[in-house]
Amino acid sequence: MVYREFQDLKLSALGMGAMRLPVLDGDDNRIDEAAAGEMVDYAMGQGVNYYDTAWGYHSGNSELAMGKALNRHPRESFYLATKFPGYDLSNMPKVKEIFEKQLEKCQVSYFDFYLFHNVCEMNIDAYLDQSYGIYQYLMEQKENGRIRHLGFSAHGNLDVMKRFLEAYGKDMEFCQIQLNYLDWTFQDAKAKVELLREYNIPVWVMEPLRGGKIARLPEKEEAILKGLRPEEGIPAWAFRFLQSIPEVTVVLSGMSDMEQLKDNVRTFEKDLPLNEKEMETLLSVADGMLNGRLPCTACHYCTSHCPQGLDIPSLLELYNEHSFTGGGFIAPMALMATPKEKHPSACVGCRSCEAVCPQQIKISEVMKDFAEKLK
Ligand code: SF4
Ligand code: SF4
């Protein structure tokens, strides 16, 4: 197992994510605890020492299952991470109650790593609102040793991350972002890593395979990569890409069965970062895959022409994300922070924007399609 240094700890570069554990009868609420326990035993045996769960995974059952599975191992042999569920605004006044419950569910007396979960457009104001006392409470838990390391995960855009870091950056010890070779440019992950570097905050990675989207590639792209590293499997390329980024410390992979776990463990037996040529080739493969996304350059020429005052470039960015992912939660979540009259459905189809768009994007049609997709 490859390890990375973090302060005085040696963390396995591969962490086990507990958001897609094996389930019974295809029911996401019913974790197959025997299978999950077997996976944890195997991972522990292979030197994986980082386990990541959250209040909301598997409708609250992930923390319970991980508590049971890890309880069979000495407490000091693993690092456990969970998160404050601020993706649901109704949780904001309940930090103490939730934190206590999480310790109980996980059968531990402290968390090695604790995160503000999913800092994004929808909850940034609430996270910064001191009247909830979340930050203060978590800092107190850090002082009394019930949280060993405090960090945050972010699905928001760069501006949201900047706001969060301006407020709390000096106390954040790590940050978990969606990072893979597609999102390097597509979701601005490169700029996010650079921002975190300014704060000296190491990066934890989620969605290294973009929900499985880059676990397989079309034949042509696969052949290009095979030409460079014949022995490397396609999912391994995603991990080798991450091993090439010095800020990346832990890569979390949400594994659903033993086979995936074994594959990932095999990949992380070696540290094999990409050389310059391999990196260039991989990023151009990613570029090709992202072809077809709307070529909005965020020049903002259109926005002053919109009678509805829509933030067209931001909506197009969300549209790209939503279409490429084939749905998902990121766009709906970001739109929750936007008033209804600024949603794609507010477009009246006047096409004033299209008259000035240098990229000739058919904005009115996109807004109509986006509104449909969001229904
Ligand atoms: S077509 Fe829609 S987005 Fe474009 S200017 Fe008119 S209302 Fe705004
Ligand atoms: S004018 Fe076109 S390219 Fe510029 S922000 Fe608007 S949609 Fe994007």
Coordinates of C-alpha atoms and ligand atoms in Angstrom, one line a residue:
M1 CA 0.0 0.0 0.0
V2 CA 1.2 3.5 -0.9
Y3 CA 1.1 5.9 2.1
R4 CA 1.1 9.7 2.3
E5 CA 2.3 11.8 5.1
F6 CA -0.2 14.0 6.8
Q7 CA 1.1 15.9 9.8
D8 CA 2.4 13.2 12.1
L9 CA 0.3 10.4 10.5
K10 CA 0.8 8.0 7.7
L11 CA -2.4 7.7 5.8
S12 CA -3.1 5.0 3.1
A13 CA -3.2 6.8 -0.2
L14 CA -6.4 4.8 -0.9
G15 CA -9.3 5.3 1.5
M16 CA -12.5 3.2 1.6
G17 CA -15.5 5.3 0.9
A18 CA -18.7 4.0 2.5
M19 CA -21.4 5.6 0.3
R20 CA -21.8 2.7 -2.0
L21 CA -21.5 -0.3 0.2
P22 CA -23.0 -3.6 -0.9
V23 CA -26.8 -3.7 -0.3
L24 CA -29.5 -6.4 0.0
D25 CA -32.1 -6.8 -2.8
G26 CA -30.9 -3.6 -4.5
D27 CA -32.3 -1.5 -1.6
D28 CA -29.9 1.3 -0.8
N29 CA -31.2 1.5 2.8
R30 CA -30.3 -2.1 3.5
I31 CA -26.6 -2.6 3.7
D32 CA -25.3 -6.1 3.4
E33 CA -23.4 -5.9 6.7
A34 CA -21.7 -9.3 6.3
A35 CA -20.3 -8.3 2.9
A36 CA -19.3 -4.8 4.1
G37 CA -17.6 -6.3 7.1
E38 CA -15.6 -8.7 4.9
M39 CA -14.6 -5.8 2.7
V40 CA -13.4 -3.8 5.7
D41 CA -11.4 -6.8 7.0
Y42 CA -9.8 -7.3 3.6
A43 CA -9.0 -3.5 3.3
M44 CA -7.5 -3.5 6.8
G45 CA -5.4 -6.6 6.0
Q46 CA -4.1 -4.8 2.9
G47 CA -3.0 -1.7 4.8
V48 CA -6.0 0.6 4.0
N49 CA -6.2 2.7 7.2
Y50 CA -8.7 5.5 6.1
Y51 CA -12.5 5.0 6.2
D52 CA -14.9 7.7 5.1
T53 CA -18.6 7.6 6.0
A54 CA -21.3 10.3 6.5
W55 CA -24.5 11.0 8.3
G56 CA -26.6 10.7 5.1
Y57 CA -24.9 7.8 3.3
H58 CA -27.3 4.9 2.8
S59 CA -30.0 6.9 4.6
G60 CA -28.1 7.0 7.8
N61 CA -27.1 3.3 7.8
S62 CA -23.5 3.7 6.6
E63 CA -22.3 5.1 9.9
L64 CA -23.9 2.2 11.7
A65 CA -22.4 -0.4 9.4
M66 CA -19.0 1.1 9.5
G67 CA -19.2 1.3 13.2
K68 CA -19.9 -2.4 13.4
A69 CA -17.3 -3.4 10.9
L70 CA -14.5 -1.3 12.3
N71 CA -15.3 -2.1 15.9
R72 CA -13.7 -5.5 15.4
H73 CA -10.4 -3.8 14.8
P74 CA -8.2 -2.0 17.4
R75 CA -9.3 1.7 17.5
E76 CA -5.8 2.9 16.8
S77 CA -5.4 0.8 13.7
F78 CA -7.8 2.9 11.5
Y79 CA -8.7 6.5 10.8
L80 CA -12.4 7.2 10.7
A81 CA -13.9 10.2 9.0
T82 CA -17.5 11.4 9.0
K83 CA -19.2 14.7 8.3
F84 CA -21.7 17.3 9.6
P85 CA -24.7 17.0 7.2
G86 CA -25.1 20.7 6.2
Y87 CA -26.4 19.6 2.8
D88 CA -29.8 19.7 4.6
L89 CA -30.4 23.1 6.0
S90 CA -32.8 21.8 8.6
N91 CA -29.7 20.2 10.3
M92 CA -27.9 23.5 10.8
P93 CA -29.3 24.2 14.4
K94 CA -28.5 20.6 15.4
V95 CA -24.8 20.2 15.4
K96 CA -24.4 19.0 19.0
E97 CA -27.2 16.5 18.8
I98 CA -26.0 15.1 15.5
F99 CA -22.3 14.9 16.5
E100 CA -23.2 13.0 19.7
K101 CA -25.4 10.6 17.8
Q102 CA -22.6 10.1 15.2
L103 CA -20.1 9.0 17.9
E104 CA -22.7 6.5 19.2
K105 CA -23.6 5.2 15.7
C106 CA -19.9 4.7 14.9
Q107 CA -19.2 3.2 18.3
V108 CA -16.2 5.5 18.8
S109 CA -15.3 8.1 21.4
Y110 CA -13.6 10.4 18.8
F111 CA -13.4 11.0 15.0
D112 CA -10.0 11.1 13.4
F113 CA -11.3 13.3 10.7
Y114 CA -14.5 15.4 10.6
L115 CA -15.8 17.5 7.8
F116 CA -18.3 20.2 7.1
H117 CA -20.1 18.2 4.5
N118 CA -20.7 19.5 1.0
V119 CA -20.1 23.2 1.1
C120 CA -21.9 24.5 -1.9
E121 CA -24.1 27.4 -3.2
M122 CA -27.1 26.2 -1.4
N123 CA -25.6 26.2 2.1
I124 CA -22.7 28.6 2.1
D125 CA -24.7 31.4 3.8
A126 CA -25.9 29.1 6.5
Y127 CA -22.4 27.6 7.1
L128 CA -21.0 31.1 7.5
D129 CA -23.9 32.1 9.8
Q130 CA -22.3 32.1 13.2
S131 CA -25.6 32.1 15.0
Y132 CA -25.8 28.3 14.3
G133 CA -22.6 27.8 16.2
I134 CA -21.4 25.0 14.0
Y135 CA -17.9 26.2 13.5
Q136 CA -17.5 27.1 17.2
Y137 CA -18.9 23.7 18.4
L138 CA -16.6 21.7 16.0
M139 CA -13.6 23.8 17.1
E140 CA -14.5 23.0 20.7
Q141 CA -14.6 19.2 19.9
K142 CA -11.2 19.6 18.3
E143 CA -9.9 21.2 21.5
N144 CA -11.3 18.4 23.7
G145 CA -9.9 15.7 21.4
R146 CA -13.2 14.3 20.1
I147 CA -12.2 15.6 16.6
R148 CA -8.6 15.0 15.7
H149 CA -8.6 16.8 12.4
L150 CA -11.2 19.2 11.0
G151 CA -11.8 19.8 7.3
F152 CA -14.5 20.3 4.7
S153 CA -15.8 18.7 1.5
A154 CA -17.0 20.9 -1.3
H155 CA -19.2 20.5 -4.4
G156 CA -19.6 24.2 -4.8
N157 CA -17.9 26.4 -7.4
L158 CA -14.7 28.2 -6.8
D159 CA -16.3 31.4 -5.4
V160 CA -18.1 29.4 -2.8
M161 CA -14.9 27.7 -1.8
K162 CA -13.2 31.1 -1.6
R163 CA -15.9 32.4 0.8
F164 CA -15.6 29.4 3.0
L165 CA -11.8 29.6 3.1
E166 CA -11.8 33.3 3.8
A167 CA -13.9 32.6 6.9
Y168 CA -12.5 29.3 8.2
G169 CA -9.4 28.5 6.0
K170 CA -6.9 29.0 8.8
D171 CA -8.5 26.1 10.8
M172 CA -9.1 23.8 7.9
E173 CA -6.6 20.9 7.8
F174 CA -7.8 19.1 4.7
C175 CA -10.4 19.5 2.0
Q176 CA -12.3 16.8 0.0
I177 CA -13.1 17.7 -3.6
Q178 CA -14.4 16.0 -6.7
L179 CA -11.2 15.4 -8.7
N180 CA -10.4 13.3 -11.7
Y181 CA -9.0 13.9 -15.1
L182 CA -12.3 14.9 -16.6
D183 CA -13.1 17.4 -13.8
W184 CA -9.6 18.8 -13.9
T185 CA -10.9 21.4 -16.4
F186 CA -14.6 20.6 -16.5
Q187 CA -15.4 21.3 -12.8
D188 CA -12.5 23.7 -12.3
A189 CA -10.7 21.1 -10.1
K190 CA -7.3 22.4 -11.2
A191 CA -8.2 25.9 -10.0
K192 CA -9.6 24.5 -6.7
V193 CA -6.3 22.6 -6.1
E194 CA -4.4 25.8 -6.7
L195 CA -6.7 27.7 -4.3
L196 CA -6.2 25.1 -1.6
R197 CA -2.4 25.2 -2.2
E198 CA -2.5 28.9 -1.3
Y199 CA -4.0 27.9 2.1
N200 CA -1.5 25.0 2.5
I201 CA -4.5 22.6 2.7
P202 CA -4.0 19.1 1.3
V203 CA -6.5 17.5 -1.0
W204 CA -8.7 14.5 -0.4
V205 CA -10.3 13.1 -3.5
M206 CA -13.9 12.0 -4.1
E207 CA -15.3 10.6 -7.3
P208 CA -11.9 9.6 -8.7
L209 CA -13.7 7.6 -11.4
R210 CA -16.5 10.1 -11.8
G211 CA -19.1 7.7 -10.6
G212 CA -17.7 5.0 -12.9
K213 CA -17.8 7.1 -16.0
I214 CA -14.0 6.8 -16.6
A215 CA -13.8 3.2 -15.4
R216 CA -14.2 2.3 -19.1
L217 CA -13.4 4.3 -22.2
P218 CA -14.4 4.0 -25.8
E219 CA -12.2 1.7 -27.9
K220 CA -10.2 4.4 -29.6
E221 CA -9.3 6.2 -26.4
E222 CA -8.5 2.9 -24.7
A223 CA -6.1 2.0 -27.5
I224 CA -4.3 5.3 -27.1
L225 CA -3.7 4.8 -23.4
K226 CA -2.8 1.1 -23.9
G227 CA -0.2 2.2 -26.4
L228 CA 1.5 4.1 -23.6
R229 CA 1.2 1.7 -20.7
P230 CA 0.1 -1.7 -22.0
E231 CA 0.0 -3.2 -18.5
E232 CA -2.2 -0.5 -17.0
G233 CA -6.0 -1.1 -16.7
I234 CA -8.3 1.9 -17.6
P235 CA -9.5 2.6 -14.1
A236 CA -5.9 2.6 -12.9
W237 CA -5.2 5.6 -15.2
A238 CA -7.6 7.7 -13.2
F239 CA -5.6 6.8 -10.0
R240 CA -2.2 7.3 -11.7
F241 CA -3.5 10.8 -12.7
L242 CA -4.2 11.5 -9.0
Q243 CA -0.8 10.1 -7.9
S244 CA 0.7 12.8 -10.2
I245 CA -0.8 15.7 -8.2
P246 CA 1.4 16.4 -5.2
E247 CA -1.4 18.0 -3.2
V248 CA -3.5 14.8 -3.3
T249 CA -3.1 12.9 -0.1
V250 CA -6.1 10.4 0.2
V251 CA -8.1 9.1 -2.7
L252 CA -11.5 7.9 -1.6
S253 CA -13.2 5.3 -3.7
G254 CA -16.7 4.2 -3.0
M255 CA -16.5 0.5 -3.5
S256 CA -19.5 -1.8 -3.8
D257 CA -17.9 -5.2 -3.9
M258 CA -14.8 -7.1 -3.1
E259 CA -13.7 -7.2 -6.7
Q260 CA -13.6 -3.4 -7.0
L261 CA -11.8 -3.2 -3.6
K262 CA -9.2 -5.8 -4.7
D263 CA -8.6 -3.9 -8.0
N264 CA -8.1 -0.7 -6.2
V265 CA -5.8 -2.2 -3.6
R266 CA -3.7 -3.7 -6.5
T267 CA -3.4 -0.3 -8.1
F268 CA -2.3 1.3 -4.9
E269 CA 0.4 -1.2 -4.3
K270 CA 2.5 1.1 -6.5
D271 CA 3.0 4.8 -6.8
L272 CA 3.3 5.3 -10.6
P273 CA 2.7 9.0 -11.4
L274 CA 2.3 9.9 -15.1
N275 CA 5.2 11.4 -17.0
E276 CA 4.7 14.5 -19.0
K277 CA 3.7 12.8 -22.3
E278 CA 1.3 10.5 -20.5
M279 CA -0.3 13.4 -18.7
E280 CA -0.7 15.4 -22.0
T281 CA -2.2 12.4 -23.7
L282 CA -4.6 11.7 -20.9
L283 CA -5.8 15.3 -20.7
S284 CA -6.4 15.3 -24.5
V285 CA -8.4 12.1 -24.2
A286 CA -10.4 13.9 -21.5
D287 CA -10.9 16.9 -23.8
G288 CA -12.2 14.6 -26.5
M289 CA -14.7 13.1 -24.1
L290 CA -15.9 16.5 -23.1
N291 CA -16.5 17.5 -26.7
G292 CA -20.1 18.3 -27.2
R293 CA -20.4 20.4 -24.1
L294 CA -21.6 23.9 -24.7
P295 CA -18.6 26.1 -25.5
C296 CA -19.6 29.0 -23.3
T297 CA -16.5 31.1 -22.3
A298 CA -18.3 33.0 -19.6
C299 CA -17.7 36.3 -21.4
H300 CA -21.0 37.6 -20.0
Y301 CA -21.8 39.6 -23.3
C302 CA -25.3 38.0 -23.1
T303 CA -26.3 38.8 -19.6
S304 CA -27.2 42.5 -19.9
H305 CA -29.5 41.5 -22.9
C306 CA -31.6 39.1 -20.9
P307 CA -35.0 40.7 -20.0
Q308 CA -35.3 38.1 -17.2
G309 CA -31.9 38.9 -15.7
L310 CA -30.8 35.2 -15.9
D311 CA -27.2 34.4 -15.0
I312 CA -26.8 32.7 -18.4
P313 CA -23.1 31.6 -18.1
S314 CA -23.7 30.0 -14.7
L315 CA -26.8 28.2 -15.9
L316 CA -24.9 26.9 -19.0
E317 CA -22.2 25.6 -16.8
L318 CA -24.7 23.7 -14.7
Y319 CA -26.4 22.5 -17.9
N320 CA -23.0 21.1 -19.1
E321 CA -22.6 19.3 -15.7
H322 CA -26.1 18.0 -15.7
S323 CA -26.1 16.7 -19.3
F324 CA -22.6 15.2 -19.0
T325 CA -23.4 13.4 -15.8
G326 CA -26.8 12.3 -17.1
G327 CA -28.6 14.0 -14.2
G328 CA -27.2 13.9 -10.6
F329 CA -27.6 16.2 -7.7
I330 CA -25.1 19.0 -8.4
A331 CA -27.2 21.2 -10.7
P332 CA -30.5 20.8 -8.7
M333 CA -28.6 21.6 -5.5
A334 CA -26.9 24.7 -6.9
L335 CA -30.3 25.9 -8.2
M336 CA -31.8 25.5 -4.7
A337 CA -29.8 28.6 -3.8
T338 CA -31.3 30.6 -6.8
P339 CA -34.7 32.1 -6.8
K340 CA -37.3 30.5 -9.1
E341 CA -37.5 33.5 -11.3
K342 CA -33.8 33.0 -12.2
H343 CA -34.2 29.3 -13.1
P344 CA -33.9 28.1 -16.7
S345 CA -37.7 27.8 -16.7
A346 CA -37.9 31.6 -16.4
C347 CA -36.5 32.0 -19.9
V348 CA -39.1 33.5 -22.3
G349 CA -37.3 32.5 -25.4
C350 CA -36.8 36.0 -26.8
R351 CA -33.3 35.1 -28.1
S352 CA -31.8 38.6 -27.4
C353 CA -28.9 36.7 -25.8
E354 CA -28.2 34.7 -28.9
A355 CA -27.8 37.8 -31.0
V356 CA -24.7 38.7 -29.1
C357 CA -23.2 35.4 -28.2
P358 CA -19.8 35.0 -30.0
Q359 CA -20.0 31.2 -29.5
Q360 CA -23.4 31.1 -31.3
I361 CA -24.9 29.0 -28.6
K362 CA -28.7 28.4 -29.0
I363 CA -29.3 29.6 -25.5
S364 CA -33.1 29.7 -25.6
E365 CA -33.2 26.0 -26.7
V366 CA -30.8 25.1 -24.0
M367 CA -32.8 26.8 -21.3
K368 CA -36.0 25.0 -22.5
D369 CA -34.2 21.6 -22.5
F370 CA -32.6 22.3 -19.1
A371 CA -36.0 23.2 -17.6
E372 CA -37.4 19.9 -19.0
K373 CA -34.5 17.9 -17.6
L374 CA -35.0 19.5 -14.1
K375 CA -38.7 18.6 -13.9
Ligands
SF4_1 S1 -33.8 33.7 -24.7 FE1 -34.0 33.4 -22.5 S2 -32.0 33.5 -21.7 FE2 -31.9 34.5 -23.7 S3 -32.3 36.7 -23.3 FE3 -34.3 35.7 -23.7 S4 -35.1 35.2 -21.7 FE4 -32.9 35.6 -21.4
SF4_2 S1 -22.4 35.4 -24.7 FE1 -22.3 33.2 -25.1 S2 -20.2 32.6 -24.5 FE2 -20.6 34.6 -23.6 S3 -21.4 34.1 -21.5 FE3 -23.1 34.3 -22.9 S4 -23.6 32.3 -23.6 FE4 -21.5 32.3 -22.7

